[in-house]
C-alpha cells in the first residue's frame, strides 16, 4: 500500500501553475531523488506532502497510521533548549522523557527522586536503545548535546534538525538538501546510514551528485510544472531524459512550422478569405492558443570569467606557518608553494581550519610564526560561502553593477541587465530586493558578481550549495578553462574530483597533508591510520545514558582570583570588540569606502579579520572559564 498518493494536484504562487496536475505515489522502502531547476517547486512539493500547505486543487491521500517527517530549509522559530532536547523531541513523548533525564542528570543540584521517576518511565517504554540512537547520531554529526540550540549558527541548527529527523524514524522521510553544512566525513556517514540502515521510504533533494547516485532507486523530476517519474538510477534518467528532450524539440519544431503555414494561409487575399474553410480557421485558433500556453524549457546559465593579466609564476609560498585559536593549533609547521595555474582543493572536517588556512595564505590573517609570501601582480576574486559580499539593501542589479552600466567579460562589454540574464535573472528579478531571492539565486548572483571581477587568483569557499545540477556542471567547465590559479573549499566530492589537480588536507592537530589529484585520489593515498580514526567510532558500542549516569563527573575547578576577574571583564571585552566590528562593517557599506586606494582597503580588511579572531578567542576563553567556575 502506498504511503502517500497525489492525484491531480495543482499549486500556484501567482502566474503559471508551479505544480500542475501532479500524479505521484511513494511506496515503502523507496529512495527517491527529487530533482529540478532552482525555483521549480521541489521544496513546495515536499511541504504539500508533509501537510504544511494545502493544494489549490486535487487530492493528497496519506496511509493511516504512517508518519511523515521533513527536514525543512528554514529553522522553525519555536525550536529551543539544548541540542539533545531538540534532537530527542523527534521521538515524541519518549523523547521528552529522555530530554528530562538528560537535564536532571547534568544538573548542578542532584534530584534523585525526579531522576528515578523519569528513569522508570524510560525503562517501561524500553527506551534506552532510543537514547543510544540519539547519542550516536549526535556524535556522527559532530554535535554537542549540551550546547544551547539558540546559540548555534544557521548551518549548525540545520544539522541539529537533520539529526532530529533521523532519530524520529518516520515511515517517509523528506530531506531538503541534507548535505548542506556537512563535512565530507559526515556526508559519507549519512550516505551509508540511509543506504544500509534506514528502513523507511526516503524522498530527498540534493545538489551532491555522488550522494544522489549512491542512494536513488527512482528519479522524480519537476520541469515547468510537470512532475515525471523515471524508474531506475541516475544514469538511466540522464539517457531517457535526453531522448525525451530531443523528441520534444522535434515535435515543437513540427508544430511551429505548421503554425507558420496556417498563419500565411489566413493572411491571403480577399478571394481566399471568401472561400476559406471555417473548420481550418477554428483549428488555427486552437493552435494559437496551444502555442501561447507552451512553457519552454528554462535556459542554462551562460558563464564567462573576466580575466586579468597573468600573475607571477610563484603565486603563494608558505614556510613553517603556525596559527592557533584559543590555544588549539589549527596550523602547525605548514609549508607549501602554489604556482600559477594550480587548482588546489582544501579538504577537512568542519572547524578543522580550512577557512583559516585560506585567510593566512591570502594575508588576511597573520601567522603566529612562519612566513607567507605573495607573488607579483595578484588580482584576487573571493567567493564567500556566507555571501557577506552581497549588500542586503541593494538589488541584484546594483550588487553586480556597483554604479556601472556595462561589465567587461571575456574581452567584451556587456550591459549589466544582459549579463544578469546570462545567469537566469529576468529584468524584473534583477531589480527585486535580494532579500526575496532563494538560496540558489543568491549563489548565482554571487557568481555573477565574482565573474565580473578581473582576476588571476580565484578563491571559492563552498560555491556549490543550493546550485542545481546543470549550473554545477557548467561551473565545472568554466573553472576547467580558467587560466589563473584556483583555491577551492568544498564538501562536494564529485565537484572536487572534476575541478582540482591537487589537495591540501586538514589531518588534525594542525597538520596539513598535500596530495596529487582530487578527493578520490586522496582516499586512495591517505595513510591507513587516517581511515582507522575516521571509522573507529562506528565499531565502538555506545553505552546508554543510564550507565553513564553512574560514572562520577569530573568536579569543577574553582577559579583563581585572577581568573575570576578575567571572567568578570570578558563580557565588556566582547561587547567592545562587537562594537568595533559593527563600526568597521558600517564603513565598508558606504560606497565612498571603495574610492580609497587599494592599500587602505586591504589594511581595513586585515584589521577587521584580526578583530574577528580576537572576538572568537574571547568567546572561547569565556566558555572555558564558565565551565570551570
Coordinates of C-alpha atoms in Angstrom, one line a residue:
X1 CA 0.0 0.0 0.0
X2 CA 1.3 3.4 -0.9
X3 CA 2.5 5.7 1.9
X4 CA 1.2 8.8 0.1
X5 CA -0.6 9.4 -3.2
X6 CA -1.1 12.7 -5.0
X7 CA -4.0 12.8 -7.5
X8 CA -4.4 15.7 -10.0
X9 CA -2.7 18.2 -7.6
X10 CA -2.3 21.8 -8.6
X11 CA -0.5 24.6 -6.7
X12 CA 0.2 28.2 -7.7
X13 CA 2.1 31.1 -6.2
X14 CA 0.9 33.6 -8.8
X15 CA 1.3 33.3 -12.6
X16 CA 1.6 29.9 -14.3
X17 CA 1.0 26.9 -12.0
X18 CA 4.1 26.0 -10.1
X19 CA 2.8 22.4 -9.9
X20 CA 0.2 21.2 -12.4
X21 CA -1.9 18.0 -12.4
X22 CA 0.7 16.1 -10.3
X23 CA 0.2 12.3 -10.2
X24 CA 2.6 10.7 -7.8
X25 CA 2.7 7.9 -5.2
X26 CA 5.5 6.6 -2.9
X27 CA 5.9 3.0 -1.8
X28 CA 7.5 1.7 1.4
X29 CA 11.3 1.3 1.1
X30 CA 11.8 3.6 -1.9
X31 CA 14.6 6.1 -2.1
X32 CA 13.5 8.8 -4.5
X33 CA 15.7 11.7 -5.7
X34 CA 13.6 14.8 -6.4
X35 CA 15.3 17.0 -9.0
X36 CA 14.6 20.2 -10.9
X37 CA 15.9 23.7 -11.6
X38 CA 16.2 26.2 -8.8
X39 CA 12.6 27.6 -8.2
X40 CA 11.0 24.6 -10.0
X41 CA 8.9 23.7 -6.9
X42 CA 10.9 20.9 -5.1
X43 CA 10.5 22.4 -1.6
X44 CA 6.9 23.2 -2.3
X45 CA 6.1 19.6 -3.3
X46 CA 7.7 18.4 0.0
X47 CA 5.7 20.9 2.0
X48 CA 2.5 19.6 0.3
X49 CA 3.4 16.0 1.2
X50 CA 4.1 17.0 4.8
X51 CA 0.8 18.8 5.1
X52 CA 2.4 22.1 5.8
X53 CA 0.4 23.7 2.9
X54 CA -2.7 22.6 1.0
X55 CA -3.1 22.2 -2.7
X56 CA -5.2 24.6 -4.8
X57 CA -6.8 21.6 -6.4
X58 CA -6.6 17.8 -6.4
X59 CA -6.2 15.3 -3.5
X60 CA -3.4 14.1 -1.3
X61 CA -4.0 10.7 0.5
X62 CA -1.8 9.6 3.3
X63 CA -1.8 6.0 4.6
X64 CA -3.5 5.8 8.0
X65 CA -1.1 5.5 11.0
X66 CA 2.0 6.2 8.9
X67 CA 4.3 9.1 9.9
X68 CA 6.0 11.7 7.6
X69 CA 8.9 13.8 8.8
X70 CA 10.5 16.7 6.8
X71 CA 13.9 18.4 7.1
X72 CA 12.9 21.9 6.2
X73 CA 15.2 24.6 4.7
X74 CA 14.2 27.2 7.3
X75 CA 14.8 26.8 11.0
X76 CA 11.5 26.8 13.0
X77 CA 11.3 29.9 15.3
X78 CA 9.8 27.8 18.2
X79 CA 12.8 25.4 18.4
X80 CA 14.8 25.9 21.7
X81 CA 16.5 24.2 24.6
X82 CA 19.7 22.2 24.4
X83 CA 20.8 20.3 21.2
X84 CA 20.0 17.0 22.9
X85 CA 16.4 18.2 23.8
X86 CA 15.8 19.4 20.2
X87 CA 17.0 16.1 18.7
X88 CA 15.2 13.9 21.2
X89 CA 11.9 15.8 20.5
X90 CA 11.7 13.9 17.3
X91 CA 10.8 10.8 19.3
X92 CA 7.6 12.3 20.8
X93 CA 6.8 11.6 24.4
X94 CA 9.7 9.2 24.8
X95 CA 12.0 11.9 23.6
X96 CA 10.7 14.3 26.2
X97 CA 11.4 11.8 28.9
X98 CA 15.0 11.3 27.6
X99 CA 15.5 15.0 27.5
X100 CA 14.2 15.4 31.1
X101 CA 16.6 12.6 32.2
X102 CA 19.5 14.2 30.4
X103 CA 18.6 17.6 32.1
X104 CA 18.4 16.1 35.6
X105 CA 21.5 14.0 35.3
X106 CA 23.5 17.0 34.2
X107 CA 22.1 19.5 36.7
X108 CA 24.4 21.1 39.3
X109 CA 21.9 20.0 42.1
X110 CA 21.1 16.3 42.0
X111 CA 17.4 15.3 42.4
X112 CA 17.4 11.6 43.0
X113 CA 13.6 11.2 43.2
X114 CA 12.9 13.0 39.9
X115 CA 15.7 11.1 38.3
X116 CA 14.2 7.7 39.5
X117 CA 10.7 8.7 38.3
X118 CA 11.7 9.6 34.8
X119 CA 14.1 6.6 34.6
X120 CA 11.2 4.3 35.4
X121 CA 9.1 5.7 32.5
X122 CA 12.0 5.2 30.1
X123 CA 12.6 1.6 31.3
X124 CA 8.9 0.8 31.0
X125 CA 9.0 2.0 27.4
X126 CA 12.2 0.1 26.7
X127 CA 13.7 3.5 25.8
X128 CA 17.4 3.2 26.5
X129 CA 18.0 2.0 22.9
X130 CA 16.4 5.2 21.7
X131 CA 18.7 7.2 23.9
X132 CA 21.7 5.4 22.4
X133 CA 20.4 6.3 19.0
X134 CA 20.2 10.0 19.9
X135 CA 23.8 10.0 21.4
X136 CA 25.2 8.1 18.4
X137 CA 23.5 10.4 15.9
X138 CA 24.8 13.5 17.8
X139 CA 28.3 12.0 17.7
X140 CA 28.2 11.2 14.0
X141 CA 27.1 14.7 13.0
X142 CA 29.6 16.4 15.3
X143 CA 27.0 17.9 17.7
X144 CA 27.4 18.8 21.3
X145 CA 24.2 17.7 23.1
X146 CA 24.7 20.2 25.9
X147 CA 25.0 23.2 23.7
X148 CA 22.1 25.7 23.5
X149 CA 20.3 25.5 20.2
X150 CA 19.6 29.2 20.1
X151 CA 23.4 30.0 20.2
X152 CA 24.2 27.9 17.1
X153 CA 24.9 29.3 13.6
X154 CA 22.2 28.7 10.9
X155 CA 24.2 25.9 9.4
X156 CA 24.6 24.1 12.7
X157 CA 20.9 24.5 13.5
X158 CA 20.1 22.7 10.2
X159 CA 22.4 20.0 11.2
X160 CA 20.6 19.6 14.5
X161 CA 17.3 19.4 12.7
X162 CA 18.7 16.7 10.4
X163 CA 19.6 14.7 13.5
X164 CA 16.0 15.2 14.8
X165 CA 14.6 13.9 11.5
X166 CA 16.8 10.8 11.5
X167 CA 16.0 9.7 15.1
X168 CA 12.3 10.2 14.6
X169 CA 12.3 7.1 12.3
X170 CA 9.2 8.0 10.3
X171 CA 7.7 5.9 7.5
X172 CA 8.5 8.6 5.0
X173 CA 11.5 10.9 5.5
X174 CA 11.6 14.1 3.4
X175 CA 15.1 15.6 3.2
X176 CA 15.7 19.0 1.6
X177 CA 19.4 19.5 0.8
X178 CA 20.6 17.3 3.8
X179 CA 24.3 17.6 2.9
X180 CA 24.5 21.4 3.1
X181 CA 26.8 22.4 6.0
X182 CA 28.0 18.8 6.5
X183 CA 31.7 17.9 6.1
X184 CA 32.8 15.0 3.9
X185 CA 33.0 12.5 6.8
X186 CA 29.5 13.4 7.9
X187 CA 28.2 13.1 4.3
X188 CA 29.9 9.7 4.0
X189 CA 28.2 8.5 7.2
X190 CA 24.8 9.9 6.2
X191 CA 25.0 8.3 2.8
X192 CA 25.9 4.9 4.3
X193 CA 23.2 5.2 7.0
X194 CA 20.4 6.0 4.6
X195 CA 21.5 3.3 2.2
X196 CA 22.2 0.4 4.6
X197 CA 20.4 1.2 7.9
X198 CA 17.4 3.3 7.0
X199 CA 14.3 1.1 6.7
X200 CA 11.7 3.7 5.8
X201 CA 11.0 5.4 2.5
X202 CA 13.0 8.5 1.5
X203 CA 12.4 11.5 -0.7
X204 CA 15.4 13.8 -1.0
X205 CA 16.6 16.9 -2.8
X206 CA 20.4 17.3 -3.1
X207 CA 23.0 19.0 -5.3
X208 CA 25.6 16.4 -4.4
X209 CA 25.6 14.1 -7.4
X210 CA 27.6 11.3 -5.8
X211 CA 25.2 11.3 -2.9
X212 CA 22.3 11.1 -5.4
X213 CA 23.8 8.3 -7.4
X214 CA 24.6 6.2 -4.3
X215 CA 21.0 6.4 -2.9
X216 CA 18.4 6.9 -5.6
X217 CA 16.3 4.0 -6.7
X218 CA 13.9 6.3 -8.6
X219 CA 14.2 9.8 -10.0
X220 CA 11.2 12.3 -9.9
X221 CA 11.7 15.4 -11.9
X222 CA 9.8 18.7 -11.8
X223 CA 10.0 20.6 -15.1
X224 CA 7.8 23.5 -16.0
X225 CA 5.1 22.5 -13.5
X226 CA 5.0 18.8 -14.7
X227 CA 6.1 16.0 -12.4
X228 CA 7.6 13.0 -14.2
X229 CA 8.8 9.7 -12.6
X230 CA 11.8 7.9 -14.0
X231 CA 12.3 4.3 -12.6
X232 CA 15.9 3.3 -12.2
X233 CA 19.1 5.1 -11.3
X234 CA 20.6 8.4 -12.3
X235 CA 22.4 7.1 -15.5
X236 CA 19.1 5.7 -16.8
X237 CA 17.4 9.0 -16.1
X238 CA 20.0 11.0 -17.9
X239 CA 19.8 8.8 -21.0
X240 CA 16.0 8.7 -21.2
X241 CA 15.6 12.5 -20.4
X242 CA 17.9 13.3 -23.3
X243 CA 15.7 11.2 -25.6
X244 CA 12.6 12.9 -24.3
X245 CA 14.0 16.4 -24.8
X246 CA 15.1 15.6 -28.4
X247 CA 11.6 14.3 -29.2
X248 CA 10.0 17.3 -27.6
X249 CA 12.2 19.7 -29.6
X250 CA 11.4 17.9 -32.9
X251 CA 7.6 18.0 -32.1
X252 CA 7.8 21.7 -31.2
X253 CA 9.6 22.4 -34.5
X254 CA 7.0 20.5 -36.5
X255 CA 4.2 22.3 -34.7
X256 CA 5.7 25.7 -35.2
X257 CA 6.3 25.0 -38.9
X258 CA 2.6 24.1 -39.3
X259 CA 1.5 27.2 -37.4
X260 CA 3.6 29.4 -39.7
X261 CA 2.0 27.8 -42.8
X262 CA -1.5 28.3 -41.4
X263 CA -0.8 32.0 -40.5
X264 CA 0.4 32.5 -44.1
X265 CA -2.9 31.0 -45.4
X266 CA -5.1 33.1 -43.2
X267 CA -3.4 36.2 -44.4
X268 CA -4.1 35.5 -48.1
X269 CA -6.2 37.9 -50.2
X270 CA -9.9 38.7 -50.4
X271 CA -10.7 35.9 -52.7
X272 CA -9.1 33.3 -50.4
X273 CA -10.9 34.6 -47.4
X274 CA -14.3 34.4 -49.2
X275 CA -13.9 30.7 -49.7
X276 CA -11.8 29.7 -46.7
X277 CA -12.6 26.6 -44.7
X278 CA -14.2 27.7 -41.3
X279 CA -13.1 24.5 -39.7
X280 CA -9.5 25.3 -40.7
X281 CA -9.9 28.7 -39.1
X282 CA -11.0 27.1 -35.9
X283 CA -8.0 24.8 -35.9
X284 CA -5.7 27.8 -36.4
X285 CA -7.3 29.5 -33.4
X286 CA -6.7 26.3 -31.3
X287 CA -3.1 26.1 -32.5
X288 CA -2.5 29.8 -31.5
X289 CA -4.0 29.0 -28.0
X290 CA -1.8 25.9 -27.6
X291 CA 1.4 27.8 -28.6
X292 CA 0.6 30.6 -26.1
X293 CA 0.2 28.0 -23.3
X294 CA 3.5 26.3 -24.1
X295 CA 6.1 26.6 -21.3
X296 CA 9.5 26.5 -22.9
X297 CA 12.4 24.9 -21.1
X298 CA 14.4 27.1 -18.8
X299 CA 17.7 28.0 -20.4
X300 CA 21.0 27.2 -19.0
X301 CA 23.2 29.7 -17.2
X302 CA 25.9 31.2 -19.5
X303 CA 29.0 32.0 -17.6
X304 CA 32.3 33.6 -18.6
X305 CA 35.1 34.9 -16.4
X306 CA 36.6 38.3 -16.6
X307 CA 40.4 37.7 -16.8
X308 CA 43.2 39.8 -15.5
X309 CA 46.9 39.8 -16.6
X310 CA 48.9 36.8 -15.6
X311 CA 50.3 36.7 -12.1
X312 CA 53.9 35.8 -11.4
X313 CA 54.9 32.1 -11.7
X314 CA 55.0 31.7 -7.9
X315 CA 51.6 32.7 -6.5
X316 CA 51.9 32.0 -2.8
X317 CA 54.7 30.5 -0.7
X318 CA 54.2 29.4 2.9
X319 CA 57.1 28.3 5.2
X320 CA 56.7 26.7 8.6
X321 CA 53.4 28.5 9.3
X322 CA 51.9 28.2 12.8
X323 CA 48.5 29.5 13.8
X324 CA 46.3 28.6 16.8
X325 CA 42.9 29.5 18.1
X326 CA 42.2 29.6 21.8
X327 CA 45.3 27.5 22.5
X328 CA 44.3 24.9 19.9
X329 CA 46.8 24.6 17.0
X330 CA 45.0 24.9 13.7
X331 CA 48.2 25.1 11.6
X332 CA 51.4 23.6 12.8
X333 CA 54.6 23.9 10.6
X334 CA 52.6 24.2 7.4
X335 CA 54.8 24.7 4.3
X336 CA 53.5 24.8 0.7
X337 CA 54.1 26.5 -2.6
X338 CA 51.3 27.4 -5.0
X339 CA 52.2 28.1 -8.7
X340 CA 50.3 29.8 -11.4
X341 CA 47.7 27.5 -12.9
X342 CA 47.4 25.2 -9.9
X343 CA 43.9 24.1 -8.9
X344 CA 44.0 23.2 -5.3
X345 CA 41.2 21.8 -3.2
X346 CA 41.1 22.1 0.6
X347 CA 39.6 19.1 2.4
X348 CA 38.8 18.6 6.1
X349 CA 36.1 18.4 8.7
X350 CA 34.1 21.5 9.8
X351 CA 36.2 23.5 12.2
X352 CA 39.5 21.9 11.2
X353 CA 40.9 25.2 9.9
X354 CA 40.2 25.3 6.1
X355 CA 38.9 28.8 6.0
X356 CA 41.7 29.9 8.4
X357 CA 44.3 28.4 6.1
X358 CA 42.8 30.3 3.2
X359 CA 42.9 33.6 5.1
X360 CA 46.5 33.0 6.2
X361 CA 47.6 32.2 2.6
X362 CA 45.8 35.4 1.4
X363 CA 47.4 37.6 4.0
X364 CA 44.1 38.4 5.8
X365 CA 45.4 36.7 9.0
X366 CA 49.0 36.9 10.2
X367 CA 50.6 33.6 11.4
X368 CA 52.0 33.5 14.9
X369 CA 55.2 32.2 13.4
X370 CA 56.5 31.3 10.0
X371 CA 56.2 33.3 6.8
X372 CA 53.8 33.7 3.9
X373 CA 54.9 35.4 0.7
X374 CA 52.5 36.5 -2.1
X375 CA 53.6 36.5 -5.7
X376 CA 53.6 39.5 -8.1
X377 CA 50.6 41.1 -9.9
X378 CA 47.9 39.1 -7.9
X379 CA 44.3 40.1 -8.6
X380 CA 42.0 38.0 -6.2
X381 CA 38.3 37.2 -6.6
X382 CA 36.8 35.6 -3.4
X383 CA 33.6 33.6 -3.3
X384 CA 32.4 33.7 0.3
X385 CA 30.2 30.8 1.5
X386 CA 28.3 33.2 3.8
X387 CA 27.6 35.6 0.9
X388 CA 28.8 38.5 3.0
X389 CA 29.9 40.5 -0.1
X390 CA 26.2 40.9 -1.1
X391 CA 24.6 44.1 0.2
X392 CA 21.2 43.4 1.5
X393 CA 20.0 46.9 0.8
X394 CA 20.8 46.6 -2.9
X395 CA 19.0 44.6 -5.5
X396 CA 20.7 42.1 -7.8
X397 CA 21.5 44.7 -10.5
X398 CA 23.1 47.1 -8.0
X399 CA 25.2 44.3 -6.4
X400 CA 26.8 43.5 -9.7
X401 CA 27.0 46.9 -11.4
X402 CA 28.1 48.9 -8.4
X403 CA 27.2 52.0 -10.4
X404 CA 28.4 50.8 -13.8
X405 CA 26.2 50.4 -16.8
X406 CA 28.5 47.8 -18.5
X407 CA 30.7 45.0 -17.4
X408 CA 33.6 43.5 -19.4
X409 CA 33.7 39.8 -19.5
X410 CA 35.6 37.6 -21.9
X411 CA 37.1 40.6 -23.6
X412 CA 33.7 42.0 -24.5
X413 CA 31.5 44.7 -22.9
X414 CA 28.0 43.6 -21.8
X415 CA 25.2 45.7 -20.4
X416 CA 24.6 44.6 -16.8
X417 CA 20.9 43.6 -17.5
X418 CA 22.1 41.4 -20.4
X419 CA 24.9 40.0 -18.2
X420 CA 22.5 39.0 -15.4
X421 CA 20.1 37.4 -18.0
X422 CA 23.1 35.0 -18.7
X423 CA 22.7 34.0 -15.0
X424 CA 18.9 33.5 -15.5
X425 CA 17.8 36.7 -13.9
X426 CA 14.9 38.4 -15.7
X427 CA 15.0 42.2 -15.8
X428 CA 12.2 42.2 -13.1
X429 CA 14.1 39.7 -10.9
X430 CA 17.3 41.7 -11.3
X431 CA 15.6 44.8 -9.9
X432 CA 13.9 42.9 -7.0
X433 CA 15.4 43.2 -3.5
X434 CA 17.9 40.4 -2.9
X435 CA 16.0 39.6 0.3
X436 CA 13.4 37.9 -2.0
X437 CA 16.0 35.7 -3.7
X438 CA 16.2 31.9 -2.9
X439 CA 19.5 30.3 -1.8
X440 CA 20.2 29.1 -5.3
X441 CA 19.5 32.6 -6.8
X442 CA 21.8 34.2 -4.3
X443 CA 24.6 31.8 -5.2
X444 CA 24.1 32.6 -8.9
X445 CA 24.1 36.3 -8.1
X446 CA 27.4 35.9 -6.2
X447 CA 28.9 34.0 -9.1
X448 CA 27.8 36.8 -11.4
X449 CA 29.4 39.4 -9.2
X450 CA 32.6 37.3 -8.8
X451 CA 33.0 36.6 -12.5
X452 CA 32.6 40.3 -13.4
X453 CA 35.8 41.0 -11.5
X454 CA 39.1 40.6 -13.4
X455 CA 41.2 38.0 -11.5
X456 CA 44.1 35.7 -11.8
X457 CA 43.6 34.0 -8.4
X458 CA 40.1 32.7 -7.8
X459 CA 39.2 31.7 -4.2
X460 CA 36.0 29.7 -3.7
X461 CA 34.6 28.8 -0.3
X462 CA 31.7 26.3 -0.7
X463 CA 30.4 27.6 -4.0
X464 CA 28.1 24.6 -4.8
X465 CA 25.5 25.0 -2.0
X466 CA 21.9 25.4 -3.5
X467 CA 23.0 25.2 -7.1
X468 CA 21.1 22.9 -9.5
X469 CA 22.9 20.2 -11.4
X470 CA 23.0 22.0 -14.7
X471 CA 24.6 25.1 -13.2
X472 CA 27.1 22.9 -11.3
X473 CA 28.3 21.1 -14.4
X474 CA 28.7 24.4 -16.3
X475 CA 30.6 25.9 -13.3
X476 CA 33.0 22.9 -13.6
X477 CA 33.6 23.6 -17.3
X478 CA 34.3 27.3 -16.6
X479 CA 36.7 26.5 -13.8
X480 CA 38.4 23.9 -16.0
X481 CA 39.1 26.6 -18.6
X482 CA 40.2 29.3 -16.1
X483 CA 43.8 30.2 -16.9
X484 CA 44.6 31.6 -13.5
X485 CA 45.0 29.8 -10.1
X486 CA 42.2 28.3 -8.1
X487 CA 41.8 27.6 -4.4
X488 CA 38.6 25.7 -3.6
X489 CA 37.0 24.7 -0.3
X490 CA 34.1 22.2 -1.0
X491 CA 32.4 19.2 0.5
X492 CA 31.1 18.1 -2.9
X493 CA 33.2 15.1 -3.7
X494 CA 32.3 15.0 -7.4
X495 CA 33.0 18.7 -7.8
X496 CA 36.4 18.4 -6.2
X497 CA 37.3 15.4 -8.4
X498 CA 36.2 17.2 -11.6
X499 CA 37.9 20.6 -10.8
X500 CA 41.1 20.3 -8.8
X501 CA 44.6 18.8 -9.6
X502 CA 45.9 18.6 -6.0
X503 CA 44.5 18.8 -2.5
X504 CA 45.6 20.2 0.9
X505 CA 44.0 18.0 3.6
X506 CA 43.5 19.1 7.3
X507 CA 44.7 15.9 9.0
X508 CA 44.2 17.0 12.7
X509 CA 46.5 18.5 15.3
X510 CA 47.4 21.4 12.9
X511 CA 48.9 19.1 10.3
X512 CA 48.2 19.7 6.6
X513 CA 48.9 17.0 4.0
X514 CA 49.5 17.5 0.3
X515 CA 48.2 15.0 -2.2
X516 CA 48.1 14.8 -6.0
X517 CA 44.6 14.6 -7.6
X518 CA 41.1 15.2 -6.2
X519 CA 39.0 13.6 -3.5
X520 CA 39.0 10.1 -4.8
X521 CA 42.8 10.2 -5.3
X522 CA 43.2 11.4 -1.7
X523 CA 41.1 8.5 -0.5
X524 CA 43.4 6.1 -2.2
X525 CA 46.6 7.8 -0.9
X526 CA 45.7 8.8 2.6
X527 CA 47.5 7.0 5.5
X528 CA 45.9 3.9 6.9
X529 CA 45.7 5.3 10.4
X530 CA 43.6 8.2 9.0
X531 CA 41.0 5.7 7.8
X532 CA 41.0 3.8 11.1
X533 CA 40.5 7.1 13.0
X534 CA 37.6 8.1 10.8
X535 CA 35.8 4.7 11.2
X536 CA 36.8 3.9 14.8
X537 CA 33.7 5.3 16.4
X538 CA 31.5 3.2 14.1
X539 CA 32.7 0.0 15.7
X540 CA 32.6 1.2 19.3
X541 CA 29.4 0.5 21.3
X542 CA 27.7 3.5 22.8
X543 CA 26.6 3.0 26.4
X544 CA 23.1 4.1 27.3
X545 CA 22.8 7.2 29.4
X546 CA 21.8 5.1 32.4
X547 CA 25.3 3.6 32.5
X548 CA 26.9 7.0 32.0
X549 CA 24.9 8.4 35.0
X550 CA 26.7 6.0 37.3
X551 CA 30.1 7.4 36.3
X552 CA 31.0 10.3 38.6
X553 CA 31.6 13.6 36.7
X554 CA 34.8 15.4 37.0
X555 CA 34.4 18.1 39.7
X556 CA 34.7 21.6 38.5
X557 CA 37.9 23.5 39.5
X558 CA 37.4 26.7 41.5
X559 CA 38.8 29.7 39.6
X560 CA 41.8 31.6 41.0
X561 CA 41.3 35.3 41.9
X562 CA 43.0 36.4 38.6
X563 CA 40.8 34.1 36.5
X564 CA 37.6 35.2 38.3
X565 CA 38.5 38.9 37.5
X566 CA 39.2 37.9 33.9
X567 CA 35.8 36.2 33.6
X568 CA 34.1 39.2 35.1
X569 CA 35.8 41.5 32.5
X570 CA 35.2 39.3 29.4
X571 CA 31.6 40.4 28.7
X572 CA 32.8 44.0 28.4
X573 CA 35.7 43.0 26.1
X574 CA 33.3 41.0 23.9
X575 CA 30.9 44.0 23.7
X576 CA 33.8 46.3 22.8
X577 CA 35.0 44.0 20.0
X578 CA 31.5 43.6 18.7
X579 CA 31.1 47.4 18.6
X580 CA 34.3 47.9 16.7
X581 CA 33.4 45.2 14.2
X582 CA 30.0 46.8 13.7
X583 CA 31.6 50.2 13.1
X584 CA 34.0 48.9 10.6
X585 CA 31.2 47.0 8.8
X586 CA 29.2 50.2 8.5
X587 CA 32.2 52.0 7.0
X588 CA 32.5 49.2 4.4
X589 CA 28.9 49.5 3.4
X590 CA 29.4 53.1 2.5
X591 CA 30.1 53.4 -1.3
X592 CA 32.7 56.0 -0.7
X593 CA 34.8 53.4 1.2
X594 CA 35.7 51.7 -2.2
X595 CA 37.0 55.0 -3.6
X596 CA 40.0 54.8 -1.3
X597 CA 43.3 53.4 -2.5
X598 CA 43.8 49.6 -2.6
X599 CA 46.3 49.6 0.3
X600 CA 43.9 51.4 2.7
X601 CA 41.1 48.9 1.8
X602 CA 43.4 45.9 2.3
X603 CA 44.6 47.3 5.7
X604 CA 40.9 47.8 6.7
X605 CA 40.1 44.1 5.8
X606 CA 43.1 42.8 7.7
X607 CA 42.2 44.8 10.8
X608 CA 38.7 43.5 10.6
X609 CA 39.8 39.9 10.3
X610 CA 42.0 40.3 13.3
X611 CA 39.1 41.7 15.3
X612 CA 37.1 38.6 14.4
X613 CA 39.9 36.3 15.6
X614 CA 40.1 38.3 18.9
X615 CA 36.3 38.0 19.3
X616 CA 36.3 34.3 18.7
X617 CA 39.2 33.9 21.2
X618 CA 37.3 35.9 23.8
X619 CA 34.2 33.8 23.4
X620 CA 36.3 30.6 23.7
X621 CA 38.0 31.9 26.8
X622 CA 34.7 32.9 28.3
X623 CA 33.3 29.4 27.7
X624 CA 36.4 27.8 29.2
X625 CA 36.2 29.9 32.4
X626 CA 32.5 29.5 32.7
X627 CA 32.9 25.7 32.5
X628 CA 35.5 25.8 35.4
X629 CA 33.6 28.2 37.6

